[in-house]
Amino acid sequence: MNVIKKFTGYKQSLDKPALRPKAVLLDVNGTLFAAAAAAPAFKELGLNEGLVELWFARVLRDAFAAQAAGIFKPMKEIGAYHLEVLLREAGKKEWSRLTGVDAMSKVAAA
């Protein structure tokens, strides 16, 4: 049985333009960037490593919301904002001159 017919019910093949996708969406969250890999960077910044999951959840939430609203925001900007919030909430005065973008660069390099 034709694989396309089996999964879609269509008798056509992908050679026919009607079934060629216009775009392919890949979910890379947790694949190209594993949140757990950021734990050492969080520790270096003086943050509890357990905050990585909270930070990542906030980043994803805001990225999805921005996309749903038709607004493009780079993940680095969203991540930097939430990292800056966590640093402020934790009272990390030693990082007061460190911008969220600088901190995000440390996390992204992990």
Coordinates of N, CA and C in Angstrom, one line a residue:
M1 N 0.9 -1.2 0.0 CA 0.0 0.0 0.0 C 0.9 1.2 0.0
N2 N 0.5 2.2 -0.8 CA 1.2 3.5 -0.8 C 1.2 4.1 0.5
V3 N 2.4 4.5 1.0 CA 2.5 5.1 2.3 C 1.6 6.4 2.5
I4 N 1.6 7.2 1.4 CA 0.8 8.4 1.5 C -0.7 8.1 1.6
K5 N -1.1 7.1 0.8 CA -2.5 6.7 0.9 C -2.8 6.2 2.3
K6 N -1.9 5.4 2.9 CA -2.1 4.8 4.2 C -2.3 5.9 5.2
F7 N -1.5 6.9 5.2 CA -1.6 7.9 6.3 C -2.5 9.1 6.0
T8 N -2.8 9.4 4.7 CA -3.6 10.5 4.4 C -4.9 10.2 3.7
G9 N -5.0 9.0 3.1 CA -6.2 8.6 2.4 C -6.1 9.1 0.9
Y10 N -5.0 9.9 0.6 CA -4.9 10.3 -0.8 C -4.2 9.3 -1.7
K11 N -4.6 9.2 -2.9 CA -4.1 8.3 -3.9 C -2.9 8.9 -4.6
Q12 N -2.7 10.2 -4.5 CA -1.6 10.9 -5.2 C -0.3 10.6 -4.5
S13 N 0.8 10.9 -5.2 CA 2.1 10.8 -4.6 C 2.6 12.2 -4.3
L14 N 3.8 12.3 -3.6 CA 4.3 13.6 -3.4 C 4.9 14.3 -4.6
D15 N 5.0 13.5 -5.7 CA 5.4 14.1 -7.0 C 4.4 15.1 -7.5
K16 N 3.2 14.9 -7.1 CA 2.1 15.8 -7.6 C 2.1 17.1 -6.8
P17 N 2.1 18.2 -7.4 CA 2.1 19.5 -6.7 C 1.1 19.7 -5.6
A18 N -0.1 19.1 -5.7 CA -1.2 19.2 -4.8 C -0.8 18.8 -3.4
L19 N 0.2 17.9 -3.2 CA 0.5 17.4 -1.9 C 1.9 18.0 -1.4
R20 N 2.5 18.8 -2.2 CA 3.8 19.4 -1.7 C 3.5 20.5 -0.7
P21 N 4.2 20.4 0.5 CA 4.0 21.4 1.5 C 4.6 22.7 1.1
K22 N 4.0 23.8 1.5 CA 4.6 25.1 1.2 C 5.6 25.5 2.2
A23 N 5.5 24.9 3.4 CA 6.5 25.2 4.5 C 6.5 23.9 5.4
V24 N 7.6 23.8 6.1 CA 7.8 22.8 7.0 C 8.2 23.4 8.3
L25 N 7.5 23.1 9.4 CA 7.7 23.6 10.7 C 8.5 22.6 11.6
L26 N 9.6 23.0 12.1 CA 10.3 22.1 13.0 C 10.4 22.7 14.4
D27 N 10.1 21.8 15.4 CA 10.2 22.2 16.8 C 11.5 21.9 17.3
V28 N 12.3 22.9 17.5 CA 13.7 22.7 18.0 C 13.9 22.9 19.5
N29 N 12.9 23.3 20.2 CA 13.0 23.5 21.6 C 13.2 22.2 22.3
G30 N 14.3 22.2 23.0 CA 14.7 20.9 23.7 C 15.5 20.0 22.8
T31 N 15.7 20.4 21.6 CA 16.5 19.6 20.7 C 17.8 20.3 20.4
L32 N 17.7 21.5 19.7 CA 18.9 22.3 19.5 C 19.3 23.0 20.7
F33 N 18.4 23.3 21.6 CA 18.7 24.0 22.9 C 18.1 23.2 24.0
A34 N 18.8 22.4 24.7 CA 18.3 21.7 25.8 C 18.4 22.6 27.1
A35 N 17.3 22.9 27.7 CA 17.3 23.8 28.8 C 18.2 23.3 29.9
A36 N 18.3 22.0 30.1 CA 19.2 21.5 31.2 C 20.6 21.9 31.0
A37 N 21.0 22.1 29.8 CA 22.4 22.5 29.5 C 22.8 23.9 30.0
A38 N 21.7 24.7 30.3 CA 21.9 26.0 30.8 C 22.2 26.1 32.3
A39 N 22.0 24.9 33.0 CA 22.2 24.9 34.5 C 23.5 25.4 35.0
P40 N 24.6 25.0 34.4 CA 25.9 25.5 34.8 C 26.0 27.1 34.7
A41 N 25.5 27.6 33.6 CA 25.5 29.0 33.4 C 24.6 29.7 34.4
F42 N 23.5 29.2 34.8 CA 22.7 29.7 35.9 C 23.5 29.7 37.2
K43 N 24.2 28.7 37.4 CA 25.0 28.6 38.7 C 26.1 29.7 38.7
E44 N 26.7 29.8 37.5 CA 27.7 30.9 37.4 C 27.2 32.3 37.6
L45 N 25.9 32.5 37.2 CA 25.3 33.7 37.4 C 24.8 33.9 38.9
G46 N 24.9 32.8 39.7 CA 24.4 32.9 41.1 C 23.0 32.5 41.2
L47 N 22.4 31.9 40.2 CA 21.0 31.5 40.3 C 20.9 30.0 40.6
N48 N 19.9 29.6 41.3 CA 19.6 28.2 41.5 C 19.4 27.5 40.2
E49 N 20.1 26.4 40.1 CA 20.0 25.7 38.8 C 18.6 25.2 38.5
G50 N 17.8 25.0 39.6 CA 16.4 24.6 39.5 C 15.5 25.6 38.8
L51 N 16.0 26.9 38.6 CA 15.2 27.9 38.0 C 15.3 27.8 36.4
V52 N 16.1 26.9 35.9 CA 16.2 26.8 34.5 C 14.9 26.4 33.8
E53 N 14.2 25.5 34.4 CA 12.9 25.0 33.8 C 11.9 26.2 33.9
L54 N 11.8 26.9 35.0 CA 10.9 28.0 35.1 C 11.2 29.1 34.0
W55 N 12.5 29.4 33.9 CA 13.0 30.4 32.9 C 12.6 29.9 31.5
F56 N 12.8 28.7 31.2 CA 12.5 28.1 29.8 C 11.0 28.2 29.6
A57 N 10.3 27.8 30.6 CA 8.8 27.8 30.4 C 8.3 29.2 30.2
R58 N 8.8 30.2 30.9 CA 8.5 31.6 30.6 C 8.8 32.1 29.2
V59 N 10.0 31.7 28.8 CA 10.5 32.0 27.5 C 9.6 31.5 26.4
L60 N 9.2 30.2 26.5 CA 8.4 29.5 25.6 C 7.0 30.2 25.6
R61 N 6.4 30.4 26.8 CA 5.1 31.0 26.9 C 5.0 32.3 26.1
D62 N 6.0 33.2 26.4 CA 6.0 34.5 25.7 C 6.3 34.4 24.2
A63 N 7.1 33.5 23.8 CA 7.4 33.3 22.4 C 6.1 32.9 21.7
F64 N 5.4 31.9 22.3 CA 4.2 31.4 21.7 C 3.1 32.5 21.6
A65 N 3.0 33.3 22.7 CA 2.1 34.4 22.8 C 2.4 35.5 21.7
A66 N 3.7 35.8 21.6 CA 4.1 36.8 20.6 C 3.7 36.3 19.2
Q67 N 4.0 35.0 18.9 CA 3.7 34.5 17.6 C 2.2 34.5 17.3
A68 N 1.5 34.1 18.3 CA 0.0 34.1 18.1 C -0.6 35.5 17.9
A69 N 0.1 36.5 18.4 CA -0.3 37.9 18.2 C 0.2 38.5 16.9
G70 N 1.0 37.7 16.2 CA 1.6 38.1 14.9 C 2.8 39.0 15.1
I71 N 3.5 38.9 16.3 CA 4.6 39.7 16.6 C 5.9 38.9 16.6
F72 N 6.9 39.3 15.9 CA 8.2 38.6 15.9 C 9.1 39.1 17.0
K73 N 9.6 38.3 17.9 CA 10.6 38.7 18.9 C 11.6 37.5 18.9
P74 N 12.9 37.9 18.7 CA 13.9 36.8 18.7 C 13.9 36.1 20.1
M75 N 14.1 34.8 20.1 CA 14.2 34.1 21.3 C 15.2 34.6 22.3
K76 N 16.3 35.1 21.7 CA 17.4 35.7 22.6 C 16.9 36.9 23.4
E77 N 16.0 37.7 22.8 CA 15.5 38.9 23.5 C 14.5 38.4 24.6
I78 N 13.7 37.5 24.3 CA 12.7 37.0 25.3 C 13.5 36.3 26.4
G79 N 14.5 35.5 26.1 CA 15.3 34.8 27.1 C 16.0 35.8 27.9
A80 N 16.6 36.8 27.3 CA 17.4 37.8 28.0 C 16.5 38.5 29.0
Y81 N 15.3 38.9 28.6 CA 14.3 39.6 29.5 C 14.0 38.7 30.7
H82 N 13.7 37.5 30.5 CA 13.3 36.6 31.6 C 14.5 36.3 32.5
L83 N 15.7 36.2 31.9 CA 16.9 36.0 32.7 C 17.2 37.2 33.6
E84 N 17.0 38.4 33.1 CA 17.2 39.7 33.8 C 16.2 39.7 35.0
V85 N 14.9 39.3 34.7 CA 13.9 39.3 35.8 C 14.3 38.3 36.9
L86 N 14.8 37.1 36.6 CA 15.2 36.2 37.6 C 16.4 36.7 38.4
L87 N 17.4 37.4 37.7 CA 18.5 38.0 38.4 C 18.0 39.0 39.4
R88 N 17.1 39.9 39.0 CA 16.6 40.9 39.9 C 15.8 40.3 41.0
E89 N 14.9 39.3 40.7 CA 14.2 38.7 41.8 C 15.0 38.0 42.8
A90 N 16.2 37.5 42.4 CA 17.1 36.8 43.3 C 18.0 37.8 44.0
G91 N 17.9 39.1 43.6 CA 18.7 40.1 44.3 C 20.2 40.0 44.0
K92 N 20.5 39.6 42.8 CA 21.9 39.4 42.5 C 22.5 40.7 42.1
K93 N 23.0 41.5 43.1 CA 23.5 42.8 42.9 C 24.9 42.7 42.1
E94 N 25.6 41.6 42.3 CA 26.9 41.5 41.6 C 26.7 41.5 40.1
W95 N 25.5 41.2 39.6 CA 25.2 41.2 38.2 C 24.4 42.4 37.8
S96 N 24.3 43.4 38.6 CA 23.4 44.5 38.3 C 23.9 45.3 37.1
R97 N 25.1 45.2 36.8 CA 25.6 45.9 35.5 C 25.5 45.0 34.3
L98 N 25.2 43.7 34.6 CA 25.1 42.8 33.5 C 23.7 42.9 32.9
T99 N 23.6 43.1 31.6 CA 22.3 43.2 31.0 C 21.8 41.8 30.7
G100 N 20.5 41.7 30.5 CA 19.9 40.4 30.2 C 20.5 39.8 29.0
V101 N 20.8 40.6 28.0 CA 21.4 40.1 26.8 C 22.8 39.5 27.0
D102 N 23.6 40.1 27.9 CA 24.9 39.6 28.2 C 24.7 38.3 29.0
A103 N 23.8 38.2 29.9 CA 23.6 37.0 30.7 C 23.1 35.9 29.7
M104 N 22.2 36.3 28.8 CA 21.6 35.3 27.9 C 22.7 34.7 27.0
S105 N 23.7 35.5 26.7 CA 24.8 35.0 25.9 C 25.6 33.9 26.6
K106 N 25.7 34.1 28.0 CA 26.4 33.0 28.8 C 25.5 31.8 28.8
V107 N 24.2 31.9 28.9 CA 23.3 30.8 28.9 C 23.3 30.1 27.6
A108 N 23.2 30.9 26.5 CA 23.1 30.3 25.1 C 24.4 29.6 24.8
A109 N 25.5 30.0 25.3 CA 26.8 29.4 25.0 C 26.9 28.0 25.8
A110 N 26.1 27.8 26.7 CA 26.2 26.5 27.5 C 25.9 25.3 26.7

